[in-house]
């Protein structure tokens, strides 16, 4: 099943997501989130964006990575109940970020180049990974979703003013996207 995406304005995107009960069978949910991520051409998708307030997100950096032919591209990943650690707090890179829940809006977001993430995998095994560059950026973006934060929160005061109308339009469902969104 391909989920419709929850748009900006829905309070679930501003809540701190609840930890998922260890042992919960998440196979179906994760499979559907992978399907949805592929269908809407996203590099990542967090549970609150499909209407579930749980600490889970999926990431697929591969299609968006610039790597040489010999380098393997990053496969799809799932992160459950993650904790994030910034490894290079002084190496901050700015890059424009979009979000499927905030269509048509791109914000220059500062992210740490290197992170470490501890999480559970789909089999509830504890895992730990380090990530750099694009993968690190996507993970930080999706992790933000679990604490109720969005790309627009990184916009400066002037840009926020400029975005006001656009955000109101998203809330009213006045947006054109090529994927389905669930407005109230
Ligand atoms: Zn997002």
PDB file of C-alpha atoms in Angstrom, residues 35-173:
ATOM      1  CA  UNK A  35       6.940   1.410  -1.489  1.00  0.00           C
ATOM      2  CA  UNK A  36       5.699   4.914  -0.714  1.00  0.00           C
ATOM      3  CA  UNK A  37       9.219   6.375  -0.691  1.00  0.00           C
ATOM      4  CA  UNK A  38       9.888   4.876  -4.132  1.00  0.00           C
ATOM      5  CA  UNK A  39       6.519   5.936  -5.519  1.00  0.00           C
ATOM      6  CA  UNK A  40       6.979   9.584  -4.566  1.00  0.00           C
ATOM      7  CA  UNK A  41      10.712   9.740  -5.428  1.00  0.00           C
ATOM      8  CA  UNK A  42      11.788  10.621  -1.903  1.00  0.00           C
ATOM      9  CA  UNK A  43      15.198  10.028  -0.356  1.00  0.00           C
ATOM     10  CA  UNK A  44      13.604   9.411   3.022  1.00  0.00           C
ATOM     11  CA  UNK A  45      10.276   9.153   4.776  1.00  0.00           C
ATOM     12  CA  UNK A  46       9.410   9.372   8.469  1.00  0.00           C
ATOM     13  CA  UNK A  47       6.455   7.636  10.142  1.00  0.00           C
ATOM     14  CA  UNK A  48       4.713  10.923  11.139  1.00  0.00           C
ATOM     15  CA  UNK A  49       4.573  11.807   7.419  1.00  0.00           C
ATOM     16  CA  UNK A  50       2.291   8.822   6.861  1.00  0.00           C
ATOM     17  CA  UNK A  51       0.211   9.603   9.945  1.00  0.00           C
ATOM     18  CA  UNK A  52       1.961   7.369  12.472  1.00  0.00           C
ATOM     19  CA  UNK A  53       3.488   9.027  15.516  1.00  0.00           C
ATOM     20  CA  UNK A  54       6.274   6.489  16.022  1.00  0.00           C
ATOM     21  CA  UNK A  55      10.049   6.738  16.075  1.00  0.00           C
ATOM     22  CA  UNK A  56      10.755   5.160  12.712  1.00  0.00           C
ATOM     23  CA  UNK A  57      12.021   6.356   9.385  1.00  0.00           C
ATOM     24  CA  UNK A  58      13.253   4.901   6.115  1.00  0.00           C
ATOM     25  CA  UNK A  59      16.048   6.249   3.944  1.00  0.00           C
ATOM     26  CA  UNK A  60      17.221   5.552   0.409  1.00  0.00           C
ATOM     27  CA  UNK A  61      20.191   7.733  -0.452  1.00  0.00           C
ATOM     28  CA  UNK A  62      21.346   5.541  -3.379  1.00  0.00           C
ATOM     29  CA  UNK A  63      19.424   7.127  -6.259  1.00  0.00           C
ATOM     30  CA  UNK A  64      20.585  10.613  -5.237  1.00  0.00           C
ATOM     31  CA  UNK A  65      24.247   9.882  -4.615  1.00  0.00           C
ATOM     32  CA  UNK A  66      27.029  10.899  -6.935  1.00  0.00           C
ATOM     33  CA  UNK A  67      29.333   7.915  -6.823  1.00  0.00           C
ATOM     34  CA  UNK A  68      31.660   6.293  -9.304  1.00  0.00           C
ATOM     35  CA  UNK A  69      30.451   3.157 -11.065  1.00  0.00           C
ATOM     36  CA  UNK A  70      32.602   0.922  -8.895  1.00  0.00           C
ATOM     37  CA  UNK A  71      31.244   2.314  -5.641  1.00  0.00           C
ATOM     38  CA  UNK A  72      28.104   0.594  -4.387  1.00  0.00           C
ATOM     39  CA  UNK A  73      25.173   2.920  -3.830  1.00  0.00           C
ATOM     40  CA  UNK A  74      23.488   3.017  -0.462  1.00  0.00           C
ATOM     41  CA  UNK A  75      20.634   0.516  -0.192  1.00  0.00           C
ATOM     42  CA  UNK A  76      17.294   1.186   1.496  1.00  0.00           C
ATOM     43  CA  UNK A  77      17.542   1.413   5.253  1.00  0.00           C
ATOM     44  CA  UNK A  78      15.146   1.499   8.180  1.00  0.00           C
ATOM     45  CA  UNK A  79      15.869   3.115  11.543  1.00  0.00           C
ATOM     46  CA  UNK A  80      13.706   2.336  14.578  1.00  0.00           C
ATOM     47  CA  UNK A  81      13.850   4.222  17.910  1.00  0.00           C
ATOM     48  CA  UNK A  82      17.038   6.007  16.830  1.00  0.00           C
ATOM     49  CA  UNK A  83      19.389   8.228  18.778  1.00  0.00           C
ATOM     50  CA  UNK A  84      21.583  10.617  16.867  1.00  0.00           C
ATOM     51  CA  UNK A  85      25.052  11.859  17.665  1.00  0.00           C
ATOM     52  CA  UNK A  86      26.751  14.681  15.762  1.00  0.00           C
ATOM     53  CA  UNK A  87      30.378  13.689  15.188  1.00  0.00           C
ATOM     54  CA  UNK A  88      31.751  16.811  13.535  1.00  0.00           C
ATOM     55  CA  UNK A  89      29.859  19.721  15.083  1.00  0.00           C
ATOM     56  CA  UNK A  90      32.232  22.174  13.429  1.00  0.00           C
ATOM     57  CA  UNK A  91      31.876  20.779   9.920  1.00  0.00           C
ATOM     58  CA  UNK A  92      28.547  22.193   8.866  1.00  0.00           C
ATOM     59  CA  UNK A  93      27.371  22.098   5.280  1.00  0.00           C
ATOM     60  CA  UNK A  94      24.479  24.159   3.928  1.00  0.00           C
ATOM     61  CA  UNK A  95      22.348  22.683   1.199  1.00  0.00           C
ATOM     62  CA  UNK A  96      18.805  23.195  -0.056  1.00  0.00           C
ATOM     63  CA  UNK A  97      16.378  20.680   1.368  1.00  0.00           C
ATOM     64  CA  UNK A  98      12.867  19.914   0.283  1.00  0.00           C
ATOM     65  CA  UNK A  99      10.304  17.843   2.143  1.00  0.00           C
ATOM     66  CA  UNK A 100       7.376  15.828   0.796  1.00  0.00           C
ATOM     67  CA  UNK A 101       5.180  17.264   3.579  1.00  0.00           C
ATOM     68  CA  UNK A 102       6.079  20.837   2.596  1.00  0.00           C
ATOM     69  CA  UNK A 103       5.878  20.686  -1.208  1.00  0.00           C
ATOM     70  CA  UNK A 104       7.443  23.398  -3.342  1.00  0.00           C
ATOM     71  CA  UNK A 105       9.508  24.882  -0.532  1.00  0.00           C
ATOM     72  CA  UNK A 106      13.269  24.566  -0.374  1.00  0.00           C
ATOM     73  CA  UNK A 107      15.317  25.824   2.530  1.00  0.00           C
ATOM     74  CA  UNK A 108      19.071  26.077   2.915  1.00  0.00           C
ATOM     75  CA  UNK A 109      19.602  23.799   5.918  1.00  0.00           C
ATOM     76  CA  UNK A 110      22.849  23.466   7.871  1.00  0.00           C
ATOM     77  CA  UNK A 111      23.736  19.855   8.651  1.00  0.00           C
ATOM     78  CA  UNK A 112      26.700  18.187  10.233  1.00  0.00           C
ATOM     79  CA  UNK A 113      28.814  16.301   7.704  1.00  0.00           C
ATOM     80  CA  UNK A 114      29.260  13.237   9.870  1.00  0.00           C
ATOM     81  CA  UNK A 115      26.940  11.559  12.333  1.00  0.00           C
ATOM     82  CA  UNK A 116      26.557   8.363  14.319  1.00  0.00           C
ATOM     83  CA  UNK A 117      23.162   6.765  14.724  1.00  0.00           C
ATOM     84  CA  UNK A 118      22.142   4.031  17.138  1.00  0.00           C
ATOM     85  CA  UNK A 119      18.888   2.281  16.336  1.00  0.00           C
ATOM     86  CA  UNK A 120      17.014  -0.998  16.073  1.00  0.00           C
ATOM     87  CA  UNK A 121      16.666  -2.791  12.763  1.00  0.00           C
ATOM     88  CA  UNK A 122      13.545  -4.551  11.506  1.00  0.00           C
ATOM     89  CA  UNK A 123      14.482  -7.661  13.557  1.00  0.00           C
ATOM     90  CA  UNK A 124      14.854  -5.561  16.717  1.00  0.00           C
ATOM     91  CA  UNK A 125      18.609  -6.023  16.739  1.00  0.00           C
ATOM     92  CA  UNK A 126      20.541  -3.045  18.070  1.00  0.00           C
ATOM     93  CA  UNK A 127      22.650  -1.397  15.393  1.00  0.00           C
ATOM     94  CA  UNK A 128      25.098   1.441  15.149  1.00  0.00           C
ATOM     95  CA  UNK A 129      26.215   3.235  12.007  1.00  0.00           C
ATOM     96  CA  UNK A 130      28.269   6.203  10.983  1.00  0.00           C
ATOM     97  CA  UNK A 131      27.204   8.232   7.985  1.00  0.00           C
ATOM     98  CA  UNK A 132      28.682  11.130   6.052  1.00  0.00           C
ATOM     99  CA  UNK A 133      27.592  13.668   3.458  1.00  0.00           C
ATOM    100  CA  UNK A 134      24.288  12.972   1.701  1.00  0.00           C
ATOM    101  CA  UNK A 135      23.330   9.958   3.805  1.00  0.00           C
ATOM    102  CA  UNK A 136      24.134  11.916   6.974  1.00  0.00           C
ATOM    103  CA  UNK A 137      22.000  14.809   5.707  1.00  0.00           C
ATOM    104  CA  UNK A 138      19.006  12.626   4.920  1.00  0.00           C
ATOM    105  CA  UNK A 139      19.251  10.911   8.307  1.00  0.00           C
ATOM    106  CA  UNK A 140      19.345  14.291  10.076  1.00  0.00           C
ATOM    107  CA  UNK A 141      16.317  15.484   8.067  1.00  0.00           C
ATOM    108  CA  UNK A 142      14.291  12.354   8.895  1.00  0.00           C
ATOM    109  CA  UNK A 143      15.405  12.390  12.525  1.00  0.00           C
ATOM    110  CA  UNK A 144      14.084  15.957  12.755  1.00  0.00           C
ATOM    111  CA  UNK A 145      10.646  14.624  11.775  1.00  0.00           C
ATOM    112  CA  UNK A 146      10.666  12.455  14.920  1.00  0.00           C
ATOM    113  CA  UNK A 147      11.163  15.525  17.120  1.00  0.00           C
ATOM    114  CA  UNK A 148       8.557  17.624  15.347  1.00  0.00           C
ATOM    115  CA  UNK A 149      10.994  19.711  13.336  1.00  0.00           C
ATOM    116  CA  UNK A 150      10.741  20.648   9.653  1.00  0.00           C
ATOM    117  CA  UNK A 151      13.081  22.134   7.033  1.00  0.00           C
ATOM    118  CA  UNK A 152      11.181  25.467   7.183  1.00  0.00           C
ATOM    119  CA  UNK A 153      12.274  25.889  10.822  1.00  0.00           C
ATOM    120  CA  UNK A 154      15.773  26.598   9.509  1.00  0.00           C
ATOM    121  CA  UNK A 155      14.608  29.527   7.375  1.00  0.00           C
ATOM    122  CA  UNK A 156      15.686  33.010   8.429  1.00  0.00           C
ATOM    123  CA  UNK A 157      13.167  35.671   9.480  1.00  0.00           C
ATOM    124  CA  UNK A 158      12.959  37.262   6.020  1.00  0.00           C
ATOM    125  CA  UNK A 159      12.443  33.991   4.276  1.00  0.00           C
ATOM    126  CA  UNK A 160       9.785  32.986   6.791  1.00  0.00           C
ATOM    127  CA  UNK A 161       7.781  36.053   5.824  1.00  0.00           C
ATOM    128  CA  UNK A 162       8.102  35.119   2.184  1.00  0.00           C
ATOM    129  CA  UNK A 163       7.015  31.564   2.915  1.00  0.00           C
ATOM    130  CA  UNK A 164       3.943  32.529   4.921  1.00  0.00           C
ATOM    131  CA  UNK A 165       1.520  32.565   1.986  1.00  0.00           C
ATOM    132  CA  UNK A 166       2.922  29.362   0.504  1.00  0.00           C
ATOM    133  CA  UNK A 167       2.539  27.574   3.830  1.00  0.00           C
ATOM    134  CA  UNK A 168      -1.041  28.780   4.198  1.00  0.00           C
ATOM    135  CA  UNK A 169      -1.774  27.397   0.752  1.00  0.00           C
ATOM    136  CA  UNK A 170      -0.331  24.012   1.689  1.00  0.00           C
ATOM    137  CA  UNK A 171      -2.523  23.962   4.802  1.00  0.00           C
ATOM    138  CA  UNK A 172      -5.590  24.688   2.670  1.00  0.00           C
ATOM    139  CA  UNK A 173      -4.690  21.946   0.220  1.00  0.00           C
TER     140      UNK A 173
END
